[in-house]
Structures are given as C-alpha cells and as structure tokens.
PDB file of C-alpha atoms in Angstrom:
ATOM      1  CA  UNK A   1      -0.348  11.522  10.515  1.00  0.00           C
ATOM      2  CA  UNK A   2      -0.307   9.490  13.715  1.00  0.00           C
ATOM      3  CA  UNK A   3       2.778  10.928  15.463  1.00  0.00           C
ATOM      4  CA  UNK A   4       2.722   8.257  18.184  1.00  0.00           C
ATOM      5  CA  UNK A   5       1.690   5.137  16.329  1.00  0.00           C
ATOM      6  CA  UNK A   6       1.550   1.574  17.569  1.00  0.00           C
ATOM      7  CA  UNK A   7       3.672  -0.596  15.310  1.00  0.00           C
ATOM      8  CA  UNK A   8       4.179  -4.356  15.010  1.00  0.00           C
ATOM      9  CA  UNK A   9       7.524  -5.675  13.773  1.00  0.00           C
ATOM     10  CA  UNK A  10       7.582  -9.357  12.759  1.00  0.00           C
ATOM     11  CA  UNK A  11      11.128 -10.611  12.166  1.00  0.00           C
ATOM     12  CA  UNK A  12      13.164 -13.458  13.655  1.00  0.00           C
ATOM     13  CA  UNK A  13      16.454 -11.517  13.641  1.00  0.00           C
ATOM     14  CA  UNK A  14      16.702 -10.563  17.329  1.00  0.00           C
ATOM     15  CA  UNK A  15      19.616  -8.199  16.793  1.00  0.00           C
ATOM     16  CA  UNK A  16      17.820  -6.337  14.013  1.00  0.00           C
ATOM     17  CA  UNK A  17      14.510  -6.092  15.870  1.00  0.00           C
ATOM     18  CA  UNK A  18      16.250  -4.764  18.980  1.00  0.00           C
ATOM     19  CA  UNK A  19      18.051  -2.075  17.009  1.00  0.00           C
ATOM     20  CA  UNK A  20      15.070  -1.100  14.853  1.00  0.00           C
ATOM     21  CA  UNK A  21      12.644  -1.291  17.762  1.00  0.00           C
ATOM     22  CA  UNK A  22      14.775   1.079  19.843  1.00  0.00           C
ATOM     23  CA  UNK A  23      15.101   3.483  16.909  1.00  0.00           C
ATOM     24  CA  UNK A  24      11.345   3.559  16.290  1.00  0.00           C
ATOM     25  CA  UNK A  25      10.635   4.019  19.995  1.00  0.00           C
ATOM     26  CA  UNK A  26      13.050   6.951  20.146  1.00  0.00           C
ATOM     27  CA  UNK A  27      10.963   8.499  17.363  1.00  0.00           C
ATOM     28  CA  UNK A  28       7.914   8.317  19.651  1.00  0.00           C
ATOM     29  CA  UNK A  29       6.269   5.120  18.474  1.00  0.00           C
ATOM     30  CA  UNK A  30       5.115   2.142  20.503  1.00  0.00           C
ATOM     31  CA  UNK A  31       6.633  -1.032  19.086  1.00  0.00           C
ATOM     32  CA  UNK A  32       5.732  -4.676  19.655  1.00  0.00           C
ATOM     33  CA  UNK A  33       8.012  -7.397  18.297  1.00  0.00           C
ATOM     34  CA  UNK A  34       7.209 -10.941  17.161  1.00  0.00           C
ATOM     35  CA  UNK A  35       9.826 -13.486  16.104  1.00  0.00           C
ATOM     36  CA  UNK A  36       7.486 -15.813  14.226  1.00  0.00           C
ATOM     37  CA  UNK A  37       4.286 -15.839  12.206  1.00  0.00           C
ATOM     38  CA  UNK A  38       2.430 -17.573  15.029  1.00  0.00           C
ATOM     39  CA  UNK A  39       3.406 -14.925  17.559  1.00  0.00           C
ATOM     40  CA  UNK A  40       2.611 -12.194  15.060  1.00  0.00           C
ATOM     41  CA  UNK A  41      -0.856 -13.596  14.422  1.00  0.00           C
ATOM     42  CA  UNK A  42      -1.524 -13.704  18.169  1.00  0.00           C
ATOM     43  CA  UNK A  43      -0.526 -10.065  18.623  1.00  0.00           C
ATOM     44  CA  UNK A  44      -2.597  -8.964  15.627  1.00  0.00           C
ATOM     45  CA  UNK A  45      -5.644 -10.711  17.079  1.00  0.00           C
ATOM     46  CA  UNK A  46      -5.141  -9.177  20.524  1.00  0.00           C
ATOM     47  CA  UNK A  47      -4.408  -5.550  19.636  1.00  0.00           C
ATOM     48  CA  UNK A  48      -4.894  -2.801  17.078  1.00  0.00           C
ATOM     49  CA  UNK A  49      -1.838  -1.609  15.177  1.00  0.00           C
ATOM     50  CA  UNK A  50      -1.337   1.455  13.008  1.00  0.00           C
ATOM     51  CA  UNK A  51       1.228  -0.255  10.753  1.00  0.00           C
ATOM     52  CA  UNK A  52       2.963  -3.598  10.297  1.00  0.00           C
ATOM     53  CA  UNK A  53       6.604  -4.229   9.345  1.00  0.00           C
ATOM     54  CA  UNK A  54       6.831  -7.830   8.133  1.00  0.00           C
ATOM     55  CA  UNK A  55       9.815  -9.950   7.130  1.00  0.00           C
ATOM     56  CA  UNK A  56       9.225 -12.343   4.235  1.00  0.00           C
ATOM     57  CA  UNK A  57      11.388 -15.212   5.519  1.00  0.00           C
ATOM     58  CA  UNK A  58      10.385 -16.482   8.952  1.00  0.00           C
ATOM     59  CA  UNK A  59      11.128 -19.760  10.772  1.00  0.00           C
ATOM     60  CA  UNK A  60       7.539 -21.009  10.666  1.00  0.00           C
ATOM     61  CA  UNK A  61       6.492 -19.819   7.224  1.00  0.00           C
ATOM     62  CA  UNK A  62       6.508 -17.117   4.601  1.00  0.00           C
ATOM     63  CA  UNK A  63       5.437 -13.539   5.268  1.00  0.00           C
ATOM     64  CA  UNK A  64       3.529 -13.654   1.991  1.00  0.00           C
ATOM     65  CA  UNK A  65       1.123 -16.143   3.578  1.00  0.00           C
ATOM     66  CA  UNK A  66       0.367 -13.723   6.388  1.00  0.00           C
ATOM     67  CA  UNK A  67      -0.088 -10.911   3.867  1.00  0.00           C
ATOM     68  CA  UNK A  68      -2.748 -12.996   2.108  1.00  0.00           C
ATOM     69  CA  UNK A  69      -4.522 -13.631   5.398  1.00  0.00           C
ATOM     70  CA  UNK A  70      -4.502  -9.977   6.451  1.00  0.00           C
ATOM     71  CA  UNK A  71      -5.857  -8.744   3.128  1.00  0.00           C
ATOM     72  CA  UNK A  72      -8.630 -11.363   3.225  1.00  0.00           C
ATOM     73  CA  UNK A  73      -9.958 -10.108   6.576  1.00  0.00           C
ATOM     74  CA  UNK A  74     -12.018  -6.924   6.826  1.00  0.00           C
ATOM     75  CA  UNK A  75     -10.360  -5.938  10.127  1.00  0.00           C
ATOM     76  CA  UNK A  76      -6.836  -5.892   8.685  1.00  0.00           C
ATOM     77  CA  UNK A  77      -7.493  -5.336   4.985  1.00  0.00           C
ATOM     78  CA  UNK A  78      -6.242  -1.748   5.083  1.00  0.00           C
ATOM     79  CA  UNK A  79      -3.547  -2.138   7.712  1.00  0.00           C
ATOM     80  CA  UNK A  80      -0.465  -0.323   6.320  1.00  0.00           C
ATOM     81  CA  UNK A  81       2.083  -3.053   5.601  1.00  0.00           C
ATOM     82  CA  UNK A  82       5.787  -2.731   4.839  1.00  0.00           C
ATOM     83  CA  UNK A  83       7.658  -5.867   3.748  1.00  0.00           C
ATOM     84  CA  UNK A  84      11.272  -6.542   4.664  1.00  0.00           C
ATOM     85  CA  UNK A  85      13.095  -8.861   2.306  1.00  0.00           C
ATOM     86  CA  UNK A  86      16.583 -10.209   1.824  1.00  0.00           C
ATOM     87  CA  UNK A  87      15.551 -11.739  -1.470  1.00  0.00           C
ATOM     88  CA  UNK A  88      17.018 -10.135  -4.555  1.00  0.00           C
ATOM     89  CA  UNK A  89      14.515 -11.319  -7.127  1.00  0.00           C
ATOM     90  CA  UNK A  90      12.141  -8.566  -8.318  1.00  0.00           C
ATOM     91  CA  UNK A  91       9.321 -11.113  -8.639  1.00  0.00           C
ATOM     92  CA  UNK A  92       9.320 -11.639  -4.862  1.00  0.00           C
ATOM     93  CA  UNK A  93       8.695  -7.938  -4.332  1.00  0.00           C
ATOM     94  CA  UNK A  94       6.119  -7.801  -7.114  1.00  0.00           C
ATOM     95  CA  UNK A  95       4.259 -10.787  -5.653  1.00  0.00           C
ATOM     96  CA  UNK A  96       4.183  -9.110  -2.258  1.00  0.00           C
ATOM     97  CA  UNK A  97       2.745  -5.938  -3.768  1.00  0.00           C
ATOM     98  CA  UNK A  98       0.179  -7.915  -5.724  1.00  0.00           C
ATOM     99  CA  UNK A  99      -0.913  -9.635  -2.519  1.00  0.00           C
ATOM    100  CA  UNK A 100      -1.488  -6.286  -0.831  1.00  0.00           C
ATOM    101  CA  UNK A 101       1.747  -4.978   0.694  1.00  0.00           C
ATOM    102  CA  UNK A 102       1.987  -1.183   0.538  1.00  0.00           C
ATOM    103  CA  UNK A 103       5.770  -0.945   0.344  1.00  0.00           C
ATOM    104  CA  UNK A 104       8.944  -2.993   0.629  1.00  0.00           C
ATOM    105  CA  UNK A 105      12.458  -2.462   1.947  1.00  0.00           C
ATOM    106  CA  UNK A 106      15.345  -4.774   1.010  1.00  0.00           C
ATOM    107  CA  UNK A 107      17.883  -5.847   3.630  1.00  0.00           C
ATOM    108  CA  UNK A 108      20.292  -4.552   4.736  1.00  0.00           C
ATOM    109  CA  UNK A 109      18.791  -1.122   5.386  1.00  0.00           C
ATOM    110  CA  UNK A 110      19.321   1.937   7.546  1.00  0.00           C
ATOM    111  CA  UNK A 111      16.868   2.356  10.457  1.00  0.00           C
ATOM    112  CA  UNK A 112      16.419   5.965   9.374  1.00  0.00           C
ATOM    113  CA  UNK A 113      15.115   4.815   5.988  1.00  0.00           C
ATOM    114  CA  UNK A 114      12.703   2.393   7.639  1.00  0.00           C
ATOM    115  CA  UNK A 115      11.412   5.205   9.863  1.00  0.00           C
ATOM    116  CA  UNK A 116      10.912   7.437   6.809  1.00  0.00           C
ATOM    117  CA  UNK A 117       8.918   4.744   5.054  1.00  0.00           C
ATOM    118  CA  UNK A 118       6.797   4.041   8.124  1.00  0.00           C
ATOM    119  CA  UNK A 119       6.074   7.762   8.419  1.00  0.00           C
ATOM    120  CA  UNK A 120       5.005   7.794   4.770  1.00  0.00           C
ATOM    121  CA  UNK A 121       2.617   4.881   5.359  1.00  0.00           C
ATOM    122  CA  UNK A 122       1.104   6.580   8.402  1.00  0.00           C
ATOM    123  CA  UNK A 123       0.806   9.889   6.574  1.00  0.00           C
ATOM    124  CA  UNK A 124      -1.086   8.312   3.709  1.00  0.00           C
ATOM    125  CA  UNK A 125      -3.424   6.631   6.198  1.00  0.00           C
ATOM    126  CA  UNK A 126      -4.513  10.033   7.546  1.00  0.00           C
ATOM    127  CA  UNK A 127      -6.407  12.085   4.923  1.00  0.00           C
ATOM    128  CA  UNK A 128      -6.170  15.861   5.051  1.00  0.00           C
ATOM    129  CA  UNK A 129      -9.680  16.515   3.717  1.00  0.00           C
ATOM    130  CA  UNK A 130     -12.084  14.230   5.575  1.00  0.00           C
ATOM    131  CA  UNK A 131     -15.238  15.509   3.853  1.00  0.00           C
ATOM    132  CA  UNK A 132     -14.109  15.286   0.230  1.00  0.00           C
ATOM    133  CA  UNK A 133     -15.732  12.796  -2.102  1.00  0.00           C
ATOM    134  CA  UNK A 134     -14.744  12.455  -5.749  1.00  0.00           C
ATOM    135  CA  UNK A 135     -17.562  11.230  -7.983  1.00  0.00           C
ATOM    136  CA  UNK A 136     -17.080   9.740 -11.440  1.00  0.00           C
ATOM    137  CA  UNK A 137     -20.345   8.190 -12.520  1.00  0.00           C
ATOM    138  CA  UNK A 138     -20.559   4.739 -10.922  1.00  0.00           C
ATOM    139  CA  UNK A 139     -17.237   5.256  -9.157  1.00  0.00           C
ATOM    140  CA  UNK A 140     -17.066   7.151  -5.860  1.00  0.00           C
ATOM    141  CA  UNK A 141     -13.784   7.940  -4.096  1.00  0.00           C
ATOM    142  CA  UNK A 142     -14.291   8.902  -0.456  1.00  0.00           C
ATOM    143  CA  UNK A 143     -11.157  10.641   0.835  1.00  0.00           C
ATOM    144  CA  UNK A 144     -12.431  10.795   4.402  1.00  0.00           C
ATOM    145  CA  UNK A 145     -13.187   7.102   4.745  1.00  0.00           C
ATOM    146  CA  UNK A 146     -10.331   6.210   2.397  1.00  0.00           C
ATOM    147  CA  UNK A 147     -12.598   3.974   0.365  1.00  0.00           C
ATOM    148  CA  UNK A 148     -13.486   3.651  -3.282  1.00  0.00           C
ATOM    149  CA  UNK A 149     -16.926   2.354  -4.192  1.00  0.00           C
ATOM    150  CA  UNK A 150     -18.258   1.056  -7.470  1.00  0.00           C
ATOM    151  CA  UNK A 151     -22.043   0.952  -7.706  1.00  0.00           C
ATOM    152  CA  UNK A 152     -22.118   1.518  -3.943  1.00  0.00           C
ATOM    153  CA  UNK A 153     -19.907  -1.474  -3.122  1.00  0.00           C
ATOM    154  CA  UNK A 154     -16.488  -1.093  -1.504  1.00  0.00           C
ATOM    155  CA  UNK A 155     -13.517  -1.735  -3.785  1.00  0.00           C
ATOM    156  CA  UNK A 156     -10.857  -4.033  -2.348  1.00  0.00           C
ATOM    157  CA  UNK A 157      -7.775  -1.787  -2.521  1.00  0.00           C
ATOM    158  CA  UNK A 158      -4.724  -1.509  -0.297  1.00  0.00           C
ATOM    159  CA  UNK A 159      -3.731   1.841   1.169  1.00  0.00           C
ATOM    160  CA  UNK A 160      -1.122   2.482  -1.511  1.00  0.00           C
ATOM    161  CA  UNK A 161      -3.505   1.486  -4.298  1.00  0.00           C
ATOM    162  CA  UNK A 162      -6.126   3.865  -2.932  1.00  0.00           C
ATOM    163  CA  UNK A 163      -3.580   6.704  -2.827  1.00  0.00           C
ATOM    164  CA  UNK A 164      -2.520   5.952  -6.385  1.00  0.00           C
ATOM    165  CA  UNK A 165      -6.153   5.991  -7.512  1.00  0.00           C
ATOM    166  CA  UNK A 166      -6.645   9.368  -5.800  1.00  0.00           C
ATOM    167  CA  UNK A 167      -3.582  10.832  -7.526  1.00  0.00           C
ATOM    168  CA  UNK A 168      -4.914   9.740 -10.904  1.00  0.00           C
ATOM    169  CA  UNK A 169      -8.493  10.847 -10.208  1.00  0.00           C
ATOM    170  CA  UNK A 170      -7.468  14.271  -8.934  1.00  0.00           C
ATOM    171  CA  UNK A 171      -5.672  14.803 -12.249  1.00  0.00           C
ATOM    172  CA  UNK A 172      -8.506  13.353 -14.355  1.00  0.00           C
ATOM    173  CA  UNK A 173      -8.010  13.994 -18.047  1.00  0.00           C
ATOM    174  CA  UNK A 174      -4.287  14.704 -17.688  1.00  0.00           C
ATOM    175  CA  UNK A 175      -1.562  12.217 -18.601  1.00  0.00           C
ATOM    176  CA  UNK A 176       0.777  11.519 -15.678  1.00  0.00           C
ATOM    177  CA  UNK A 177       4.197   9.984 -16.139  1.00  0.00           C
ATOM    178  CA  UNK A 178       5.525   7.503 -13.595  1.00  0.00           C
ATOM    179  CA  UNK A 179       7.836  10.182 -12.208  1.00  0.00           C
ATOM    180  CA  UNK A 180       4.910  12.583 -11.781  1.00  0.00           C
ATOM    181  CA  UNK A 181       2.944   9.888 -10.002  1.00  0.00           C
ATOM    182  CA  UNK A 182       5.848   9.220  -7.637  1.00  0.00           C
ATOM    183  CA  UNK A 183       6.158  12.956  -6.916  1.00  0.00           C
ATOM    184  CA  UNK A 184       2.426  13.228  -6.272  1.00  0.00           C
ATOM    185  CA  UNK A 185       2.673  10.391  -3.758  1.00  0.00           C
ATOM    186  CA  UNK A 186       4.867  12.717  -1.674  1.00  0.00           C
ATOM    187  CA  UNK A 187       8.117  10.861  -1.905  1.00  0.00           C
ATOM    188  CA  UNK A 188       6.843   7.311  -1.703  1.00  0.00           C
ATOM    189  CA  UNK A 189      10.092   5.349  -1.478  1.00  0.00           C
ATOM    190  CA  UNK A 190       9.478   2.778  -4.216  1.00  0.00           C
ATOM    191  CA  UNK A 191      12.013   3.169  -6.992  1.00  0.00           C
ATOM    192  CA  UNK A 192      10.728   5.013 -10.077  1.00  0.00           C
ATOM    193  CA  UNK A 193      11.946   2.245 -12.376  1.00  0.00           C
ATOM    194  CA  UNK A 194      10.392  -0.560 -10.383  1.00  0.00           C
ATOM    195  CA  UNK A 195       7.321  -2.314 -11.783  1.00  0.00           C
ATOM    196  CA  UNK A 196       5.362  -1.529  -8.625  1.00  0.00           C
ATOM    197  CA  UNK A 197       3.252   1.205 -10.234  1.00  0.00           C
ATOM    198  CA  UNK A 198       2.229  -1.135 -13.054  1.00  0.00           C
ATOM    199  CA  UNK A 199       1.348  -3.833 -10.532  1.00  0.00           C
ATOM    200  CA  UNK A 200      -0.856  -1.483  -8.535  1.00  0.00           C
ATOM    201  CA  UNK A 201      -2.493  -0.082 -11.680  1.00  0.00           C
ATOM    202  CA  UNK A 202      -3.394  -3.642 -12.695  1.00  0.00           C
ATOM    203  CA  UNK A 203      -4.980  -4.245  -9.298  1.00  0.00           C
ATOM    204  CA  UNK A 204      -6.930  -0.977  -9.473  1.00  0.00           C
ATOM    205  CA  UNK A 205      -8.243  -1.921 -12.899  1.00  0.00           C
ATOM    206  CA  UNK A 206      -9.262  -5.337 -11.617  1.00  0.00           C
ATOM    207  CA  UNK A 207     -11.644  -3.779  -9.091  1.00  0.00           C
ATOM    208  CA  UNK A 208     -12.971  -0.644 -10.835  1.00  0.00           C
ATOM    209  CA  UNK A 209     -13.126  -1.668 -14.497  1.00  0.00           C
ATOM    210  CA  UNK A 210     -15.866  -3.793 -16.038  1.00  0.00           C
ATOM    211  CA  UNK A 211     -13.226  -5.360 -18.279  1.00  0.00           C
ATOM    212  CA  UNK A 212      -9.698  -4.929 -16.842  1.00  0.00           C
ATOM    213  CA  UNK A 213      -8.175  -6.112 -20.136  1.00  0.00           C
ATOM    214  CA  UNK A 214      -9.993  -3.331 -21.967  1.00  0.00           C
ATOM    215  CA  UNK A 215      -9.877  -0.473 -19.431  1.00  0.00           C
ATOM    216  CA  UNK A 216     -11.982   2.620 -19.956  1.00  0.00           C
ATOM    217  CA  UNK A 217     -11.284   4.508 -16.740  1.00  0.00           C
ATOM    218  CA  UNK A 218      -7.531   4.132 -16.073  1.00  0.00           C
ATOM    219  CA  UNK A 219      -5.830   4.224 -19.460  1.00  0.00           C
ATOM    220  CA  UNK A 220      -2.247   3.580 -20.507  1.00  0.00           C
ATOM    221  CA  UNK A 221      -0.704   6.197 -22.780  1.00  0.00           C
ATOM    222  CA  UNK A 222       2.125   4.352 -24.487  1.00  0.00           C
ATOM    223  CA  UNK A 223       5.486   5.942 -23.816  1.00  0.00           C
ATOM    224  CA  UNK A 224       3.964   8.622 -21.577  1.00  0.00           C
ATOM    225  CA  UNK A 225       2.234   7.147 -18.540  1.00  0.00           C
ATOM    226  CA  UNK A 226      -1.361   6.873 -17.381  1.00  0.00           C
ATOM    227  CA  UNK A 227      -4.512   8.977 -17.556  1.00  0.00           C
ATOM    228  CA  UNK A 228      -7.729   8.760 -15.560  1.00  0.00           C
ATOM    229  CA  UNK A 229     -10.622   9.251 -18.002  1.00  0.00           C
ATOM    230  CA  UNK A 230     -13.119  11.885 -16.931  1.00  0.00           C
ATOM    231  CA  UNK A 231     -15.967  10.228 -18.779  1.00  0.00           C
ATOM    232  CA  UNK A 232     -17.078   6.730 -19.683  1.00  0.00           C
ATOM    233  CA  UNK A 233     -19.736   6.143 -22.292  1.00  0.00           C
ATOM    234  CA  UNK A 234     -21.465   3.641 -20.029  1.00  0.00           C
ATOM    235  CA  UNK A 235     -21.898   5.941 -17.044  1.00  0.00           C
ATOM    236  CA  UNK A 236     -22.160   9.371 -18.653  1.00  0.00           C
ATOM    237  CA  UNK A 237     -19.977  10.989 -15.999  1.00  0.00           C
ATOM    238  CA  UNK A 238     -18.537  14.390 -16.663  1.00  0.00           C
TER     239      UNK A 238
END
C-alpha cells in the first residue's frame, strides 16, 4: 500500500474539505482540494493522483459525469475512486458503481471512516504478488499488472471489479456467499446487503463472458452466492 499517497478531494463544502484534508494530511497523505468539477479536471490533467474522493453534487455539474469521463480515458481508467453522496436513494449509489466508482460513502461521515476506506482503496491498488498470473483458457488475470485479458485484450474493469474477479478466480470451483466475498475483500466497507456486489458481477460478466445473459464463467448459485467455473466447454481450460 502507498503509505504516503497523493489524494485529490473534489467537494464544494469548504468546511468539510478543510477538516477532511487536515485529517488525511495528519495520516501522512498529500491532499489537493478542488471546489468544482472544472478545477478538479484541471488538477487531474496536471498531476498524478493515487486516489480520488469525489462528491456527487457540485456547483457546476454532477460527479457522475466526471466519473464517466475518467473511466473513458486510459490514463485515469483505474484511478481508485471513492464517491461522497448526500443522496439517500440506492439507485444513485448503484449508478455510480456501474459507471466505475470503486466505493461510496454517504454524508455525514466520520473522517476516520473516510481514511479507512481510502486505505482500503490504496491497499487493493498494490498487489502483494507481482509475478502471479491466473490462467483460465482465454481469460488471463495478471495480478502484477492488475489487468484481466480476454483473448489477449485488456478487459475494462475498475479496481474493485478486478479485485472481485480475483477473489472469485482464486476460489474457482467453490461457491462463495456474499459475506464470504466481503470477507475476502479484506473488509471492503460496502454493506453486505447492498446491491453493489451484484452490480459489479454484472459488469464483470459484460467484459469476460461471450454472452453475459447466459454466463459460463461467473455463475449465480441461487440462494447461495457465486462460483467461478474452472472450465468452459469452449476454451477447454482446466
């Protein structure tokens, strides 16, 4: 994990950003603050950041729009991204996750919880085994580069989706419940009863399955959870 990361916080609440920024700096991180989408875009173009904390409601637009932009660009596609939201509707959070956010935190929140979630994002961005590659027929999961490839082409997955795929693949052939998946993600802060796992599974299927509506690699076991199939008839993998 990057113990002294460079973070960007985009939020127009000056009081909150001052408090959170000071807290994150005391933890050893470098923190830049932007109060609008325009300022945030300028900072993202000018510097490299290890993680982004992004509010959904900003004076010059919606944080979801910026999330779309970041995930569409190769340079920022895998930038760890934590959404802040005061919205209570689950669909807002689900939409953010579908667009590529790695986590979310509803307001109001404790700075200590935000720090814990940022640490989790940074930890997942730093693999422990840089030389490991998992091979399943046409699908290759490179732990060192943190990339999944299908037929040699990179799969468009966020950091959290990649980690979820790794958890499933490393337990290939074994059914994992949602609680087991959450435990395997080392305390990822998303609530166990949230639909976030289902959302990410759908996205994973969309990029690694030939027919996402009829999956053959990541299977749903009704009432139990999910299982990563060791073998597909089409690729002959063991």
